[in-house]
């Protein structure tokens, strides 16, 4: 009877050890995948941030360009008016 209990304890202990080892390896694998995914996400976020900043720069410059175009159009109109007289 003691042999049966001893065999059961050894088998249970080895099974528990196997589960712990497998669990640790799986956890490490998942952490590696998450780290890679986080790096990809951060890279994409940085790229999107750069694009948004670039877009915002253009959005700030467009009204200035529109005003400059108005001025140029008025100058052209004045020049055309002066040459026609």
C-alpha positions as MATLAB code, in Angstrom:
seq = 'XXXXXXXXXXXXXXXXXXXXXXXXXXXXXXXXXXXXXXXXXXXXXXXXXXXXXXXXXXXXXXXXXXXXXXXXXXXXXXXXXXXXX';
ca = [
       0.000    0.000    0.000;
       2.839    2.414    0.757;
       4.341    1.624   -2.625;
       1.062    2.597   -4.299;
       0.947    5.873   -2.383;
       4.620    6.543   -3.153;
       4.097    5.849   -6.869;
       0.992    8.070   -6.873;
       2.893   10.903   -5.159;
       5.829   10.609   -7.571;
       3.498   10.486  -10.582;
       1.468   13.428   -9.275;
       4.635   15.423   -8.539;
       6.073   14.774  -11.989;
       2.729   15.643  -13.614;
       2.620   18.893  -11.636;
       6.210   19.654  -12.655;
       5.297   19.048  -16.311;
       2.290   21.356  -16.046;
       4.400   24.091  -14.414;
       7.129   23.829  -17.077;
       4.572   23.865  -19.898;
       2.757   26.807  -18.353;
       5.986   28.794  -17.985;
       6.988   28.135  -21.599;
       3.552   29.084  -22.880;
       3.642   32.271  -20.812;
       7.054   33.188  -22.231;
       5.857   32.514  -25.790;
       2.781   34.693  -25.278;
       4.917   37.483  -23.783;
       7.250   37.380  -26.793;
       4.298   37.593  -29.186;
       2.800   40.461  -27.197;
       6.124   42.312  -27.200;
       6.375   41.963  -30.979;
       2.783   43.095  -31.444;
       3.368   46.053  -29.121;
       6.436   47.060  -31.137;
       4.429   46.905  -34.371;
       1.624   48.946  -32.801;
       4.049   51.574  -31.526;
       5.681   51.833  -34.956;
       2.311   52.284  -36.641;
       1.279   54.866  -34.058;
       4.483   56.825  -34.603;
       3.889   56.766  -38.376;
       0.299   57.931  -37.960;
       1.428   60.685  -35.594;
       3.970   61.849  -38.172;
       1.315   61.861  -40.902;
      -1.139   63.797  -38.719;
       1.508   66.403  -37.926;
       2.313   66.725  -41.620;
      -1.374   67.106  -42.428;
      -1.840   69.701  -39.693;
       1.080   71.669  -41.123;
      -0.641   71.737  -44.518;
      -3.952   72.644  -42.897;
      -2.287   75.672  -41.285;
      -0.650   76.739  -44.526;
      -3.700   76.489  -46.818;
      -5.473   79.631  -45.504;
      -2.213   81.558  -45.879;
      -1.875   80.349  -49.458;
      -5.479   81.245  -50.197;
      -4.882   84.784  -48.945;
      -1.716   85.066  -51.026;
      -3.613   83.859  -54.110;
      -6.232   86.544  -53.558;
      -3.514   89.186  -53.376;
      -1.829   87.868  -56.518;
      -5.157   87.799  -58.383;
      -5.812   91.416  -57.418;
      -2.340   92.419  -58.598;
      -2.852   90.613  -61.899;
      -6.237   92.288  -62.325;
      -4.659   95.693  -61.597;
      -1.853   95.028  -64.082;
      -4.321   93.944  -66.762;
      -6.434   96.993  -66.087;
      -3.390   99.302  -66.313;
      -2.148   97.769  -69.572;
      -5.576   97.995  -71.189;
      -5.788  101.741  -70.476;
];
